Coordinates of C-alpha atoms in Angstrom, one line a residue:
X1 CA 0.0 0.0 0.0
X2 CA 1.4 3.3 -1.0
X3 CA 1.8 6.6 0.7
X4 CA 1.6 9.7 -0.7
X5 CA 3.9 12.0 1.1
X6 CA 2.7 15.8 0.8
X7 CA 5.3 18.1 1.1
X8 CA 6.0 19.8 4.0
X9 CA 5.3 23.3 3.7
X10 CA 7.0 25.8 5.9
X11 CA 5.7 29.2 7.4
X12 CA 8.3 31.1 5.7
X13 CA 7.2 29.9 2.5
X14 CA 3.4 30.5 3.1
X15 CA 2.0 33.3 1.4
X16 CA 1.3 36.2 4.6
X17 CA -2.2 37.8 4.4
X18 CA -2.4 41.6 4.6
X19 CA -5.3 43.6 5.6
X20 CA -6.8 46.4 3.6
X21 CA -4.3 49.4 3.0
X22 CA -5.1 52.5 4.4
X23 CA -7.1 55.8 2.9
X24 CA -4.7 57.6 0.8
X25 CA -4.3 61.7 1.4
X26 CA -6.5 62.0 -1.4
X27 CA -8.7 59.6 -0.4
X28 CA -8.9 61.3 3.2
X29 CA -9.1 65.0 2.0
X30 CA -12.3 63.7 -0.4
X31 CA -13.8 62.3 2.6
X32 CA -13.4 65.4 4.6
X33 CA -14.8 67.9 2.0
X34 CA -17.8 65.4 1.5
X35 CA -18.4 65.5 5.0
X36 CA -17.8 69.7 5.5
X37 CA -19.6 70.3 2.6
X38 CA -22.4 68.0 2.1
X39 CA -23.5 67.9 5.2
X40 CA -23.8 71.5 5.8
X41 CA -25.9 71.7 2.8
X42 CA -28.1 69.0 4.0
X43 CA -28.4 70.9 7.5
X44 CA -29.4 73.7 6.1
X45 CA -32.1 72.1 3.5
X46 CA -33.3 70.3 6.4
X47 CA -33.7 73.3 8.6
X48 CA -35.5 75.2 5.2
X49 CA -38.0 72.3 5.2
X50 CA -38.8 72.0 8.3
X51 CA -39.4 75.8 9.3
X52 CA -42.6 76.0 7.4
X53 CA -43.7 72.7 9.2
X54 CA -43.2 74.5 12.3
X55 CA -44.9 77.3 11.4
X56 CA -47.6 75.5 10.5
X57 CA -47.8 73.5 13.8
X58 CA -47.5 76.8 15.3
X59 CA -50.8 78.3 13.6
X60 CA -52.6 75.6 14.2
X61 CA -51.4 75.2 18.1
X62 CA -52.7 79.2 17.7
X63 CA -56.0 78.6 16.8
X64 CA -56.6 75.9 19.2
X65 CA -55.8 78.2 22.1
X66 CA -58.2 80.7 20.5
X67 CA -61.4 78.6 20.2
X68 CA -60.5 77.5 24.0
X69 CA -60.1 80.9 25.3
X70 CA -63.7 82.1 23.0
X71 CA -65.3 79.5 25.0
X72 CA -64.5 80.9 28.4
X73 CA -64.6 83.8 30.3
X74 CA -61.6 85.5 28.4
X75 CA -63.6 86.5 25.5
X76 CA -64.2 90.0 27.0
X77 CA -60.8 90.4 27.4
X78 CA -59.7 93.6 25.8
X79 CA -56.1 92.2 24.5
X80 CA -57.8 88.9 23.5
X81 CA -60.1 91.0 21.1
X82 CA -57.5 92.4 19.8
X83 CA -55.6 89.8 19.1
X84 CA -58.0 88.2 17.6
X85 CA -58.6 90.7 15.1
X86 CA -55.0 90.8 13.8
X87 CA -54.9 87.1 13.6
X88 CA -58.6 86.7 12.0
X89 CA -56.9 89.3 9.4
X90 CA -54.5 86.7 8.2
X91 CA -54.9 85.2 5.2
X92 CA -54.1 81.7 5.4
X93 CA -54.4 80.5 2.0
X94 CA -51.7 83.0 0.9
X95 CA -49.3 81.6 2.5
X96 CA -49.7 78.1 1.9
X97 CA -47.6 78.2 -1.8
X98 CA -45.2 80.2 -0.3
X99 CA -44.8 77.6 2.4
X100 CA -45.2 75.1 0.0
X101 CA -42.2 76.6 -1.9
X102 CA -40.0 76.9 0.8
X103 CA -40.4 73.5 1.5
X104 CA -39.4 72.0 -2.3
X105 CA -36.7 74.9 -2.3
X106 CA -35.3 72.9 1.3
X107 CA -35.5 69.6 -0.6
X108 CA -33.2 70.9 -3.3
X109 CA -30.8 72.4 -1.3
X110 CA -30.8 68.6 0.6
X111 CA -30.4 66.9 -2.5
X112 CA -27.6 68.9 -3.5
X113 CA -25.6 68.5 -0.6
X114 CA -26.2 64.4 -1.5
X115 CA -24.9 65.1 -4.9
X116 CA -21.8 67.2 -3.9
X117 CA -20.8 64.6 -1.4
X118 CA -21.0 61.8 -4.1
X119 CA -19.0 64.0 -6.4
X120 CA -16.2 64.7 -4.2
X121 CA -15.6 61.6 -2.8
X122 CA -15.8 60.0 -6.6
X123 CA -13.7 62.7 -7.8
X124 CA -11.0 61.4 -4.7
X125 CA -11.1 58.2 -5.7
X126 CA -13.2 57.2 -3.0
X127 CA -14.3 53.4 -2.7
X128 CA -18.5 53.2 -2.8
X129 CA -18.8 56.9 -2.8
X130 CA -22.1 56.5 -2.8
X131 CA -22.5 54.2 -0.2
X132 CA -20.3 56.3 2.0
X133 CA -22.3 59.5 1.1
X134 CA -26.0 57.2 2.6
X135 CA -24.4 55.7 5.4
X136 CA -22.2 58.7 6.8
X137 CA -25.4 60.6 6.5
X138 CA -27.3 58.3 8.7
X139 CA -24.5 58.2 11.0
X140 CA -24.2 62.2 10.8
X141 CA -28.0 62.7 11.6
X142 CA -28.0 60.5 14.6
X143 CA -25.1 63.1 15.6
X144 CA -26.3 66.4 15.1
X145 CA -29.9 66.0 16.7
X146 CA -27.9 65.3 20.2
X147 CA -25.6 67.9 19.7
X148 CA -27.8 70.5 18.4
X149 CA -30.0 70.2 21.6
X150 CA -26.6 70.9 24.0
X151 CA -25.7 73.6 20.9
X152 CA -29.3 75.5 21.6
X153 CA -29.3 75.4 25.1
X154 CA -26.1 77.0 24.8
X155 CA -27.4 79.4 22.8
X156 CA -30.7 80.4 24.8
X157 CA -28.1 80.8 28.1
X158 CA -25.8 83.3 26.3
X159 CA -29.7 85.0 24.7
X160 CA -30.4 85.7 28.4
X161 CA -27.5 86.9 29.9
X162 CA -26.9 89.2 27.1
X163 CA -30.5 90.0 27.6
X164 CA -29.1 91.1 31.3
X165 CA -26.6 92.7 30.5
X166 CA -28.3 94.9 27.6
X167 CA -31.6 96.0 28.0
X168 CA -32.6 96.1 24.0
X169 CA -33.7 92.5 23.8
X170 CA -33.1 92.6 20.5
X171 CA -29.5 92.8 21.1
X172 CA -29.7 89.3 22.6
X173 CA -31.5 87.7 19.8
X174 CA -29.0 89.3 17.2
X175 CA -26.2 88.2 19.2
X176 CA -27.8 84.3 19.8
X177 CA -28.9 84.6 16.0
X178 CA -24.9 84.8 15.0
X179 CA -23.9 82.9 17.4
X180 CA -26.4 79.7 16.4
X181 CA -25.2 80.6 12.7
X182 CA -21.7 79.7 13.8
X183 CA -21.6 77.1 16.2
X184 CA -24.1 75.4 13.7
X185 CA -21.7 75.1 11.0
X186 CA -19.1 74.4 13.7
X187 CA -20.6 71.3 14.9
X188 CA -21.8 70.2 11.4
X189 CA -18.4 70.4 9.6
X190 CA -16.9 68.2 12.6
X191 CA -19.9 65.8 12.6
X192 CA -19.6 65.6 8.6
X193 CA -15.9 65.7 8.8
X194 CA -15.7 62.3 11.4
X195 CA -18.5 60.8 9.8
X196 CA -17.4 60.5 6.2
X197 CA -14.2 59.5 7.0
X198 CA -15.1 56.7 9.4
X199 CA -17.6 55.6 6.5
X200 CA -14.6 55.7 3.8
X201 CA -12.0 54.2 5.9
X202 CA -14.7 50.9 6.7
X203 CA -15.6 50.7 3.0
X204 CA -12.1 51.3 1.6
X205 CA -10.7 49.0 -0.8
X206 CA -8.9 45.8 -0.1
X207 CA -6.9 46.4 -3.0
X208 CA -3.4 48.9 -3.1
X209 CA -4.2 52.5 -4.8
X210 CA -3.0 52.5 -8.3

C-alpha cells in the first residue's frame, strides 16, 4: 500500500495575508470635504423644510388656544379681542404656496448637498462613494440631533445673559442669532468631517491605490 507524502510546507514559504491598506491623502481630504460640505448643505435644507412645518404646527397650536379661550370667560378680554382681530386678518391660503415653496426649495438644497458629497468623494477616488455619502449621512443625523439640543441650550443661556446685560432684547436675539449661525456650521463640519471619514476608511478597498 502506497503513501503519498505531501510536502512539508514551511511558514516562511506560506504566502502572509495583509489587511486592507489605508485611505490615501486624497482619499482622506475627499472624505473630509464630502463630510464639510455636504453635510452642511443637508443641514441647512433640512432646517429650510422643516421651518414651514413648524410654522404651520405653530398656527394651528394658535387657533386651538383661541377657540379654548372664546369659550370661556376671556372673550371680554380687551387684549384677547384684539388679538383676535389681527390674527382673523390673516390670510391663510396666501401663505400656503409660499410655504409650499419653501419646503421643495429645502429639498433641493438637501439633495444637493447628497450630490456634492457623491461628487467629491468619486472625484478622490473614493471606494463606494455613494455608499459612504447614505451611510455617513445616517450616521451624521443620529449626531447632530444630540448635539444640536446641548448647541441650543447654549445658545438660549448666552440670549439671556446678554438679555441682562443689555436691555434692548433685541441685542440678545442678534447676538444668539450669530452665534447659532456659527456654532451650527461648527458642529456640522466636525460631525460631517468624522463621519465620512469613518464611512470611507470601513468601505475602503482591499486592493493597493493604483
Amino acid at each position: 500500500m502506497a503513501i503519498s507524502h505531501q510536502p512539508y510546507q514551511s511558514a516562511s514559504n506560506a504566502q502572509p495575508r495583509f489587511g486592507r491598506p489605508p485611505l490615501t491623502p486624497r482619499a482622506k481630504s475627499g472624505a473630509r470635504w464630502a463630510g464639510i460640505l455636504g453635510f452642511n448643505l443637508m443641514a441647512l435644507g433640512w432646517f429650510v423644510v422643516i421651518t414651514p412645518v413648524l410654522l404651520s404646527v405653530f398656527a394651528a397650536f394658535l387657533t386651538f388656544v383661541f377657540d379654548q379661550m372664546g369659550r370661556s370667560s376671556a372673550v371680554g378680554n380687551e387684549n384677547y379681542l384684539q388679538l383676535r382681530r389681527i390674527v382673523e386678518t390673516v390670510n391663510v391660503n396666501a401663505w400656503v404656496l409660499p410655504l409650499m415653496l419653501v419646503t421643495f426649495v429645502g429639498i433641493v438644497i438637501w439633495a444637493v448637498g447628497i450630490f456634492v458629497s457623491g461628487r467629491i468623494l468619486k472625484s478622490h477616488a473614493v471606494n463606494h462613494p455613494w455608499g459612504v455619502t447614505w451611510a455617513a449621512t445616517g450616521i451624521a443625523i443620529v449626531a447632530s440631533w444630540i448635539l444640536d439640543w446641548v448647541c441650543a441650550a447654549a445658545v438660549q443661556l448666552v440670549i439671556v445673559v446678554t438679555s441682562a446685560v443689555d436691555s434692548s432684547h433685541w441685542v440678545g436675539i442678534a447676538v444668539g442669532g450669530a452665534l447659532v449661525c456659527v456654532v451650527a456650521i461648527v458642529i456640522h463640519s466636525i460631525i460631517g468631517w468624522l463621519a465620512w471619514w469613518w464611512m470611507a476608511h470601513a468601505m475602503r478597498s482591499s486592493r493597493p491605490a493604483a
